[in-house]
Amino acid sequence: MNFKSTILAAALLVSSAVASANTAITLTPSPTITNSYSGTFAGYATTNVFDLDLTHFASASHFVGQVSANFTGGAGYDVTGVSLDGHSFAPITNFTFGDNGFDYWLLQLPTLSNTVHHITVTGTPLVNTQGFVGSLSLRVTPVPEPETYAMLIAGLGLVGFMARRRKA
């Protein structure tokens, strides 16, 4: 009986760890704008948390995030709040008329640090939930490769060598 309890406790621990894991947002580069990326995310739970990993970049700017959802006849998803690391998205449209409604939330930030950020979407899933859809875009400054620094130092060394040679 003790062995069964241990197995049950381990299974419960693993299932709760999987259920509480945040969903990663995959960034894809823009085909037309240099150093510009975008990503999408979606969910249908009461509380949804997404990770935005910017550790691969030196910095990020021009962040625009948006979340939209609709419900009709009591089916769909009603967004009640959206935030990025505690910065609340503004409800641009939070329209409800009887059993129908449309939500549109927006956040624009001039810069973001190169850490892992968390986007949290809360709401009320209704019958036959379709969930919400979110998207974001940002521009990034790439981290220079070590070879770039090596070429910079070699170039400065050559300029210094040439200047010293001219003086001699």
Coordinates of N, CA, C and O in Angstrom, one line a residue:
M1 N 0.8 -1.2 0.0 CA 0.0 0.0 0.0 C 0.9 1.3 0.0 O 0.5 2.2 -0.6
N2 N 2.0 1.3 0.7 CA 2.9 2.4 0.8 C 3.5 2.7 -0.6 O 3.7 3.8 -1.0
F3 N 3.8 1.6 -1.3 CA 4.4 1.8 -2.7 C 3.4 2.4 -3.6 O 3.7 3.3 -4.4
K4 N 2.1 2.0 -3.5 CA 1.1 2.6 -4.4 C 0.9 4.1 -4.1 O 0.7 4.9 -4.9
S5 N 1.0 4.4 -2.8 CA 0.8 5.8 -2.4 C 2.0 6.7 -2.9 O 1.8 7.8 -3.4
T6 N 3.2 6.1 -2.9 CA 4.4 6.8 -3.4 C 4.2 7.0 -4.9 O 4.5 8.1 -5.4
I7 N 3.8 6.0 -5.7 CA 3.6 6.1 -7.1 C 2.5 7.2 -7.4 O 2.7 8.0 -8.3
L8 N 1.4 7.2 -6.7 CA 0.4 8.1 -6.9 C 0.9 9.5 -6.6 O 0.6 10.5 -7.4
A9 N 1.6 9.7 -5.5 CA 2.2 11.0 -5.2 C 3.1 11.5 -6.3 O 3.1 12.7 -6.7
A10 N 4.0 10.6 -6.8 CA 4.9 11.0 -7.9 C 4.2 11.4 -9.1 O 4.5 12.4 -9.8
A11 N 3.1 10.7 -9.5 CA 2.3 11.0 -10.7 C 1.6 12.3 -10.5 O 1.6 13.1 -11.5
L12 N 1.1 12.6 -9.3 CA 0.5 13.9 -9.1 C 1.5 15.0 -9.2 O 1.2 16.1 -9.7
L13 N 2.7 14.8 -8.7 CA 3.7 15.8 -8.7 C 4.1 16.2 -10.2 O 4.2 17.3 -10.6
V14 N 4.3 15.1 -11.0 CA 4.7 15.3 -12.4 C 3.6 16.0 -13.1 O 3.8 16.9 -13.9
S15 N 2.3 15.6 -12.9 CA 1.2 16.2 -13.6 C 1.0 17.7 -13.2 O 0.7 18.5 -14.1
S16 N 1.2 18.0 -12.0 CA 1.1 19.4 -11.6 C 2.2 20.2 -12.1 O 2.0 21.4 -12.5
A17 N 3.4 19.7 -12.2 CA 4.6 20.4 -12.8 C 4.3 20.7 -14.3 O 4.6 21.8 -14.8
V18 N 3.8 19.7 -15.0 CA 3.5 19.9 -16.4 C 2.4 20.9 -16.6 O 2.4 21.8 -17.4
A19 N 1.4 20.9 -15.7 CA 0.2 21.8 -15.9 C 0.6 23.2 -15.6 O 0.0 24.1 -16.1
S20 N 1.6 23.4 -14.7 CA 1.9 24.8 -14.3 C 3.0 25.4 -15.1 O 3.4 26.5 -14.9
A21 N 3.6 24.7 -16.1 CA 4.6 25.2 -16.9 C 4.1 26.3 -17.9 O 3.0 26.2 -18.4
N22 N 4.9 27.4 -18.0 CA 4.5 28.4 -18.9 C 4.7 28.0 -20.4 O 5.6 27.3 -20.7
T23 N 4.0 28.6 -21.3 CA 4.1 28.4 -22.7 C 5.1 29.4 -23.3 O 4.9 30.6 -23.1
A24 N 6.1 28.9 -24.0 CA 7.0 29.8 -24.6 C 6.5 30.4 -25.9 O 5.8 29.7 -26.7
I25 N 6.8 31.6 -26.2 CA 6.4 32.3 -27.4 C 7.6 32.2 -28.3 O 8.7 32.7 -28.0
T26 N 7.3 31.7 -29.5 CA 8.4 31.6 -30.5 C 8.4 32.8 -31.4 O 7.4 33.2 -31.9
L27 N 9.6 33.4 -31.4 CA 9.8 34.6 -32.2 C 10.3 34.3 -33.6 O 11.2 33.5 -33.8
T28 N 9.7 34.9 -34.6 CA 10.1 34.6 -36.0 C 10.5 35.9 -36.6 O 9.9 37.0 -36.4
P29 N 11.6 35.9 -37.4 CA 12.2 37.2 -38.0 C 11.2 37.6 -39.1 O 10.6 36.9 -39.8
S30 N 11.2 38.9 -39.2 CA 10.4 39.6 -40.3 C 11.2 39.4 -41.6 O 12.4 39.6 -41.7
P31 N 10.4 39.0 -42.7 CA 11.1 38.8 -44.0 C 11.5 40.2 -44.6 O 12.3 40.2 -45.6
T32 N 10.9 41.3 -44.2 CA 11.1 42.6 -44.8 C 11.8 43.6 -44.0 O 12.4 44.5 -44.5
I33 N 11.7 43.5 -42.6 CA 12.3 44.5 -41.8 C 13.5 43.9 -41.0 O 13.3 42.9 -40.3
T34 N 14.7 44.5 -41.2 CA 15.9 43.9 -40.5 C 15.7 44.0 -39.0 O 15.3 45.1 -38.5
N35 N 16.1 43.0 -38.3 CA 16.1 42.9 -36.8 C 14.7 43.1 -36.2 O 14.6 43.5 -35.1
S36 N 13.7 42.8 -36.9 CA 12.3 42.8 -36.5 C 11.8 41.4 -36.3 O 12.0 40.6 -37.2
Y37 N 11.1 41.2 -35.2 CA 10.6 39.8 -34.9 C 9.1 39.9 -34.5 O 8.6 41.0 -34.0
S38 N 8.4 38.8 -34.7 CA 7.0 38.8 -34.2 C 6.7 37.4 -33.7 O 7.5 36.5 -33.9
G39 N 5.6 37.3 -32.9 CA 5.2 36.0 -32.3 C 3.8 36.0 -32.0 O 3.1 37.1 -31.9
T40 N 3.2 34.9 -31.9 CA 1.8 34.7 -31.6 C 1.6 33.8 -30.4 O 2.5 33.0 -30.1
F41 N 0.5 33.9 -29.7 CA 0.2 33.1 -28.6 C -1.3 33.0 -28.4 O -2.0 33.9 -28.9
A42 N -1.8 31.9 -27.8 CA -3.3 31.7 -27.7 C -3.5 30.8 -26.5 O -2.6 30.1 -26.0
G43 N -4.7 30.9 -25.9 CA -5.0 30.1 -24.8 C -6.5 30.2 -24.5 O -7.3 30.9 -25.1
Y44 N -6.9 29.4 -23.5 CA -8.4 29.3 -23.1 C -8.6 29.1 -21.7 O -9.7 29.0 -21.2
A45 N -7.5 29.0 -20.8 CA -7.7 28.8 -19.4 C -8.1 30.1 -18.7 O -8.0 31.2 -19.3
T46 N -8.4 30.0 -17.5 CA -8.8 31.2 -16.7 C -7.5 32.1 -16.5 O -7.6 33.3 -16.7
T47 N -6.4 31.5 -16.3 CA -5.1 32.3 -16.2 C -4.1 31.6 -17.1 O -3.9 30.4 -17.0
N48 N -3.5 32.4 -18.1 CA -2.6 31.9 -19.0 C -1.3 32.7 -18.9 O -1.3 33.9 -18.9
V49 N -0.1 32.0 -18.8 CA 1.1 32.7 -18.7 C 2.1 32.2 -19.8 O 2.2 31.0 -20.0
F50 N 2.6 33.2 -20.5 CA 3.5 32.9 -21.6 C 4.9 33.5 -21.3 O 5.0 34.6 -20.8
D51 N 5.9 32.8 -21.8 CA 7.3 33.3 -21.6 C 7.8 33.9 -22.9 O 7.7 33.3 -24.0
L52 N 8.4 35.1 -22.8 CA 9.0 35.8 -24.0 C 10.5 35.9 -23.7 O 10.9 36.8 -22.9
D53 N 11.3 35.0 -24.3 CA 12.7 35.0 -24.0 C 13.5 35.9 -24.9 O 13.6 35.6 -26.1
L54 N 14.1 36.9 -24.3 CA 14.9 37.9 -25.1 C 16.3 37.8 -24.7 O 17.1 38.7 -25.0
T55 N 16.8 36.7 -24.1 CA 18.2 36.6 -23.6 C 19.1 36.5 -24.8 O 20.3 36.7 -24.6
H56 N 18.7 36.2 -26.0 CA 19.6 36.0 -27.1 C 19.9 37.3 -27.8 O 20.7 37.3 -28.7
F57 N 19.3 38.4 -27.3 CA 19.5 39.7 -27.9 C 20.1 40.7 -27.0 O 20.0 40.5 -25.7
A58 N 20.8 41.7 -27.5 CA 21.4 42.7 -26.6 C 20.3 43.6 -26.0 O 20.4 44.0 -24.8
S59 N 19.3 44.0 -26.8 CA 18.2 44.8 -26.2 C 17.0 44.6 -27.2 O 17.2 44.1 -28.3
A60 N 15.9 45.1 -26.8 CA 14.7 45.1 -27.7 C 14.0 46.5 -27.5 O 14.0 47.1 -26.5
S61 N 13.4 46.9 -28.6 CA 12.7 48.2 -28.6 C 11.4 48.0 -29.5 O 11.2 47.0 -30.2
H62 N 10.6 49.1 -29.5 CA 9.4 49.1 -30.3 C 8.4 48.0 -30.0 O 7.9 47.4 -30.9
F63 N 8.3 47.6 -28.7 CA 7.4 46.4 -28.4 C 6.0 46.8 -28.6 O 5.5 47.8 -28.1
V64 N 5.2 46.0 -29.3 CA 3.8 46.2 -29.4 C 3.1 44.8 -29.2 O 3.4 43.8 -29.9
G65 N 2.3 44.7 -28.2 CA 1.6 43.5 -27.9 C 0.1 43.7 -27.9 O -0.4 44.8 -27.5
Q66 N -0.6 42.7 -28.4 CA -2.1 42.9 -28.5 C -2.8 41.5 -28.2 O -2.2 40.5 -28.6
V67 N -3.9 41.6 -27.6 CA -4.7 40.4 -27.3 C -6.1 40.7 -27.7 O -6.7 41.7 -27.4
S68 N -6.8 39.7 -28.4 CA -8.2 39.9 -28.8 C -8.9 38.6 -28.6 O -8.4 37.5 -28.6
A69 N -10.2 38.8 -28.3 CA -11.1 37.6 -28.1 C -12.5 38.1 -28.4 O -12.8 39.3 -28.3
N70 N -13.4 37.2 -28.6 CA -14.8 37.5 -28.8 C -15.7 36.4 -28.2 O -15.2 35.3 -28.1
F71 N -16.9 36.7 -27.9 CA -17.9 35.7 -27.5 C -19.2 36.1 -28.0 O -19.6 37.3 -28.2
T72 N -20.0 35.1 -28.3 CA -21.3 35.3 -28.9 C -22.2 34.2 -28.4 O -21.8 33.0 -28.3
G73 N -23.4 34.6 -27.9 CA -24.4 33.6 -27.4 C -23.8 32.8 -26.2 O -24.2 31.7 -26.0
G74 N -23.0 33.5 -25.4 CA -22.4 32.8 -24.3 C -21.3 31.8 -24.6 O -20.9 31.1 -23.7
A75 N -20.8 31.8 -25.8 CA -19.7 30.9 -26.1 C -18.5 31.7 -26.6 O -18.6 32.7 -27.3
G76 N -17.3 31.4 -26.1 CA -16.1 32.1 -26.4 C -15.2 32.4 -25.2 O -15.2 31.6 -24.3
Y77 N -14.6 33.5 -25.2 CA -13.7 33.9 -24.1 C -13.8 35.4 -23.8 O -13.7 36.2 -24.8
D78 N -14.0 35.7 -22.6 CA -14.0 37.1 -22.2 C -12.8 37.5 -21.4 O -12.5 37.1 -20.3
V79 N -11.9 38.3 -22.0 CA -10.6 38.7 -21.4 C -10.9 39.8 -20.3 O -11.6 40.7 -20.5
T80 N -10.3 39.5 -19.1 CA -10.5 40.4 -18.0 C -9.2 41.2 -17.7 O -9.3 42.2 -16.9
G81 N -8.1 40.7 -18.1 CA -6.8 41.4 -17.8 C -5.7 40.8 -18.6 O -5.6 39.6 -18.9
V82 N -4.7 41.7 -19.0 CA -3.5 41.3 -19.7 C -2.3 42.1 -19.2 O -2.5 43.3 -19.0
S83 N -1.2 41.5 -18.9 CA -0.1 42.2 -18.4 C 1.2 41.6 -18.9 O 1.3 40.4 -19.2
L84 N 2.3 42.4 -18.9 CA 3.6 42.0 -19.3 C 4.5 42.4 -18.1 O 4.7 43.6 -17.9
D85 N 5.0 41.5 -17.3 CA 5.8 41.8 -16.1 C 5.2 42.9 -15.2 O 5.9 43.7 -14.8
G86 N 3.9 42.8 -15.1 CA 3.2 43.8 -14.2 C 2.8 45.1 -15.0 O 2.0 45.9 -14.4
H87 N 3.2 45.3 -16.2 CA 2.7 46.4 -17.0 C 1.4 46.0 -17.7 O 1.4 45.1 -18.5
S88 N 0.3 46.7 -17.3 CA -1.0 46.3 -17.8 C -1.2 46.7 -19.2 O -0.9 47.9 -19.6
F89 N -1.8 45.8 -20.0 CA -2.2 46.2 -21.3 C -3.5 47.1 -21.1 O -4.3 46.9 -20.2
A90 N -3.7 48.0 -22.0 CA -4.9 48.9 -22.0 C -6.1 48.2 -22.7 O -5.9 47.8 -23.9
P91 N -7.2 48.2 -22.1 CA -8.4 47.7 -22.9 C -8.9 48.7 -23.9 O -9.6 49.6 -23.5
I92 N -8.5 48.6 -25.1 CA -8.9 49.5 -26.2 C -10.4 49.3 -26.5 O -11.2 50.2 -26.6
T93 N -10.8 48.0 -26.6 CA -12.2 47.7 -26.7 C -12.6 46.6 -25.8 O -11.9 45.5 -25.8
N94 N -13.5 46.8 -24.9 CA -14.0 45.8 -24.0 C -15.5 45.9 -24.0 O -16.1 46.4 -23.1
F95 N -16.1 45.4 -25.1 CA -17.5 45.6 -25.4 C -18.3 44.4 -25.1 O -17.9 43.3 -25.4
T96 N -19.3 44.6 -24.3 CA -20.3 43.5 -24.0 C -21.7 44.0 -24.2 O -22.1 45.1 -23.7
F97 N -22.5 43.2 -24.9 CA -23.9 43.5 -25.1 C -24.7 42.2 -25.0 O -24.7 41.4 -25.9
G98 N -25.3 42.1 -23.8 CA -26.0 40.8 -23.6 C -25.0 39.7 -23.5 O -24.1 39.6 -22.8
D99 N -25.3 38.7 -24.4 CA -24.4 37.5 -24.5 C -23.3 37.6 -25.5 O -22.6 36.7 -25.8
N100 N -23.1 38.8 -26.1 CA -22.1 39.0 -27.1 C -21.0 40.0 -26.6 O -21.3 40.9 -25.8
G101 N -19.8 39.9 -27.1 CA -18.8 40.8 -26.7 C -17.5 40.7 -27.5 O -17.3 39.7 -28.2
F102 N -16.7 41.7 -27.5 CA -15.4 41.7 -28.2 C -14.4 42.4 -27.3 O -14.7 43.5 -26.7
D103 N -13.2 41.8 -27.2 CA -12.2 42.4 -26.3 C -10.9 42.6 -27.2 O -10.6 41.8 -28.0
Y104 N -10.3 43.8 -27.0 CA -9.0 44.1 -27.7 C -8.2 44.9 -26.7 O -8.5 46.0 -26.3
W105 N -7.0 44.3 -26.3 CA -6.1 44.9 -25.4 C -4.8 45.2 -26.0 O -4.3 44.4 -26.8
L106 N -4.1 46.3 -25.7 CA -2.9 46.7 -26.3 C -1.9 47.3 -25.3 O -2.2 47.9 -24.4
L107 N -0.6 47.0 -25.6 CA 0.5 47.5 -24.8 C 1.6 47.9 -25.7 O 2.0 47.0 -26.6
Q108 N 2.2 49.1 -25.6 CA 3.3 49.5 -26.4 C 4.4 50.0 -25.4 O 4.1 50.8 -24.6
L109 N 5.6 49.5 -25.6 CA 6.7 49.9 -24.7 C 7.9 50.3 -25.6 O 8.1 49.6 -26.6
P110 N 8.6 51.4 -25.2 CA 9.7 51.8 -26.1 C 10.9 50.8 -26.0 O 11.6 50.6 -27.0
T111 N 11.2 50.2 -24.8 CA 12.3 49.2 -24.7 C 11.9 48.1 -23.8 O 11.0 48.2 -23.0
L112 N 12.6 47.0 -24.0 CA 12.5 45.8 -23.1 C 13.9 45.3 -22.9 O 14.8 45.3 -23.7
S113 N 14.2 44.8 -21.6 CA 15.5 44.3 -21.3 C 15.7 42.9 -21.9 O 14.7 42.2 -22.2
N114 N 16.9 42.4 -21.9 CA 17.2 41.1 -22.5 C 17.1 40.0 -21.5 O 18.1 39.4 -21.2
T115 N 15.9 39.8 -20.9 CA 15.6 38.8 -20.0 C 14.4 38.0 -20.4 O 13.9 38.2 -21.5
V116 N 13.9 37.1 -19.6 CA 12.7 36.4 -19.9 C 11.6 37.1 -19.3 O 11.5 37.4 -18.1
H117 N 10.6 37.5 -20.1 CA 9.5 38.3 -19.7 C 8.3 37.4 -19.7 O 8.2 36.4 -20.4
H118 N 7.2 37.8 -18.9 CA 6.1 36.9 -18.7 C 4.8 37.7 -19.1 O 4.6 38.8 -18.5
I119 N 4.1 37.2 -20.0 CA 2.8 37.8 -20.4 C 1.7 36.9 -19.7 O 1.6 35.7 -19.9
T120 N 0.8 37.6 -19.0 CA -0.3 36.9 -18.3 C -1.6 37.4 -18.9 O -1.9 38.6 -18.9
V121 N -2.4 36.5 -19.3 CA -3.8 36.8 -19.8 C -4.8 36.1 -18.9 O -4.7 34.9 -18.7
T122 N -5.7 36.9 -18.3 CA -6.8 36.3 -17.5 C -8.1 36.6 -18.1 O -8.3 37.6 -18.8
G123 N -9.0 35.7 -17.9 CA -10.3 35.9 -18.5 C -11.3 34.8 -18.0 O -11.0 33.9 -17.2
T124 N -12.5 34.8 -18.6 CA -13.5 33.9 -18.3 C -13.8 33.0 -19.5 O -14.3 33.5 -20.5
P125 N -13.4 31.7 -19.5 CA -13.7 30.8 -20.6 C -15.2 30.5 -20.5 O -15.7 30.2 -19.4
L126 N -15.9 30.7 -21.6 CA -17.3 30.4 -21.6 C -17.6 29.0 -22.3 O -16.7 28.4 -22.7
V127 N -18.9 28.7 -22.4 CA -19.2 27.4 -23.0 C -18.7 27.3 -24.5 O -18.6 28.3 -25.2
N128 N -18.2 26.1 -24.9 CA -17.7 25.9 -26.2 C -16.5 26.9 -26.5 O -16.5 27.6 -27.5
T129 N -15.6 27.0 -25.5 CA -14.6 28.0 -25.5 C -13.7 27.9 -26.8 O -13.2 26.9 -27.2
Q130 N -13.6 29.1 -27.4 CA -12.7 29.2 -28.6 C -11.4 29.9 -28.1 O -10.4 29.8 -28.8
G131 N -11.3 30.5 -27.0 CA -10.1 31.1 -26.5 C -9.8 32.5 -27.0 O -10.6 33.1 -27.7
F132 N -8.6 32.9 -26.8 CA -8.1 34.2 -27.2 C -6.9 34.1 -28.1 O -6.3 33.0 -28.1
V133 N -6.6 35.1 -28.8 CA -5.4 35.1 -29.7 C -4.6 36.4 -29.4 O -5.1 37.5 -29.2
G134 N -3.3 36.2 -29.2 CA -2.4 37.3 -29.0 C -1.3 37.4 -30.0 O -0.9 36.4 -30.6
S135 N -0.8 38.6 -30.2 CA 0.4 38.7 -31.1 C 1.3 39.8 -30.6 O 0.8 40.7 -29.8
L136 N 2.5 39.8 -31.0 CA 3.5 40.8 -30.5 C 4.5 41.0 -31.6 O 4.7 40.2 -32.5
S137 N 5.1 42.2 -31.6 CA 6.2 42.5 -32.5 C 7.2 43.4 -31.8 O 6.8 44.1 -30.9
L138 N 8.5 43.3 -32.2 CA 9.5 44.1 -31.6 C 10.7 44.1 -32.5 O 10.9 43.3 -33.4
R139 N 11.6 45.1 -32.2 CA 12.9 45.2 -32.9 C 13.9 44.9 -31.9 O 13.8 45.3 -30.8
V140 N 15.0 44.2 -32.3 CA 16.0 43.8 -31.4 C 17.4 44.3 -31.9 O 17.6 44.5 -33.1
T141 N 18.3 44.4 -31.0 CA 19.7 44.6 -31.3 C 20.4 43.3 -31.0 O 20.5 42.8 -29.9
P142 N 21.0 42.7 -32.1 CA 21.7 41.4 -31.9 C 22.9 41.6 -31.1 O 23.6 42.6 -31.1
V143 N 23.3 40.5 -30.4 CA 24.5 40.5 -29.6 C 25.7 40.2 -30.6 O 25.6 39.2 -31.4
P144 N 26.7 41.0 -30.6 CA 27.8 40.8 -31.6 C 28.5 39.5 -31.3 O 28.7 39.1 -30.2
E145 N 28.9 38.8 -32.4 CA 29.7 37.5 -32.3 C 31.1 37.8 -31.9 O 31.6 38.9 -32.1
P146 N 31.8 36.9 -31.2 CA 33.2 37.1 -30.8 C 34.1 37.5 -32.0 O 35.0 38.2 -31.8
E147 N 33.8 36.9 -33.1 CA 34.6 37.2 -34.3 C 34.5 38.7 -34.7 O 35.5 39.3 -35.2
T148 N 33.4 39.3 -34.4 CA 33.3 40.7 -34.7 C 34.2 41.5 -33.9 O 34.9 42.5 -34.3
Y149 N 34.3 41.2 -32.6 CA 35.3 41.9 -31.7 C 36.7 41.6 -32.1 O 37.6 42.5 -32.1
A150 N 37.0 40.4 -32.5 CA 38.4 40.1 -33.0 C 38.8 40.9 -34.2 O 39.9 41.4 -34.3
M151 N 37.8 41.0 -35.1 CA 38.1 41.8 -36.3 C 38.3 43.3 -36.0 O 39.2 44.0 -36.5
L152 N 37.5 43.8 -35.0 CA 37.6 45.2 -34.6 C 39.0 45.4 -34.0 O 39.7 46.4 -34.3
I153 N 39.4 44.5 -33.1 CA 40.7 44.7 -32.4 C 41.9 44.6 -33.4 O 42.8 45.3 -33.4
A154 N 41.8 43.6 -34.4 CA 42.8 43.5 -35.4 C 42.9 44.7 -36.3 O 44.0 45.2 -36.6
G155 N 41.7 45.3 -36.6 CA 41.7 46.5 -37.4 C 42.3 47.7 -36.7 O 43.1 48.5 -37.3
L156 N 42.0 47.8 -35.4 CA 42.6 48.9 -34.6 C 44.1 48.7 -34.5 O 44.9 49.7 -34.5
G157 N 44.5 47.4 -34.4 CA 45.9 47.1 -34.3 C 46.7 47.5 -35.6 O 47.8 48.1 -35.5
L158 N 46.0 47.3 -36.7 CA 46.6 47.6 -38.0 C 46.7 49.2 -38.1 O 47.7 49.7 -38.6
V159 N 45.7 49.9 -37.7 CA 45.7 51.3 -37.8 C 46.8 51.9 -36.9 O 47.6 52.8 -37.3
G160 N 46.9 51.3 -35.7 CA 48.0 51.8 -34.8 C 49.4 51.5 -35.4 O 50.3 52.3 -35.3
F161 N 49.5 50.3 -36.0 CA 50.8 49.9 -36.6 C 51.2 50.9 -37.7 O 52.3 51.3 -37.8
M162 N 50.2 51.2 -38.6 CA 50.5 52.1 -39.7 C 50.8 53.5 -39.2 O 51.7 54.1 -39.7
A163 N 50.1 54.0 -38.2 CA 50.4 55.3 -37.6 C 51.8 55.3 -37.0 O 52.5 56.3 -37.2
R164 N 52.2 54.3 -36.3 CA 53.5 54.3 -35.7 C 54.6 54.2 -36.8 O 55.7 54.8 -36.7
R165 N 54.3 53.4 -37.8 CA 55.3 53.3 -38.9 C 55.5 54.6 -39.6 O 56.6 54.9 -40.1
R166 N 54.5 55.4 -39.8 CA 54.6 56.7 -40.5 C 55.4 57.7 -39.7 O 56.1 58.5 -40.2
K167 N 55.3 57.6 -38.4 CA 56.1 58.5 -37.5 C 57.6 58.1 -37.5 O 58.4 59.0 -37.4
A168 N 57.9 56.9 -37.8 CA 59.3 56.4 -37.7 C 60.0 56.7 -39.0 O 59.8 57.3 -39.9

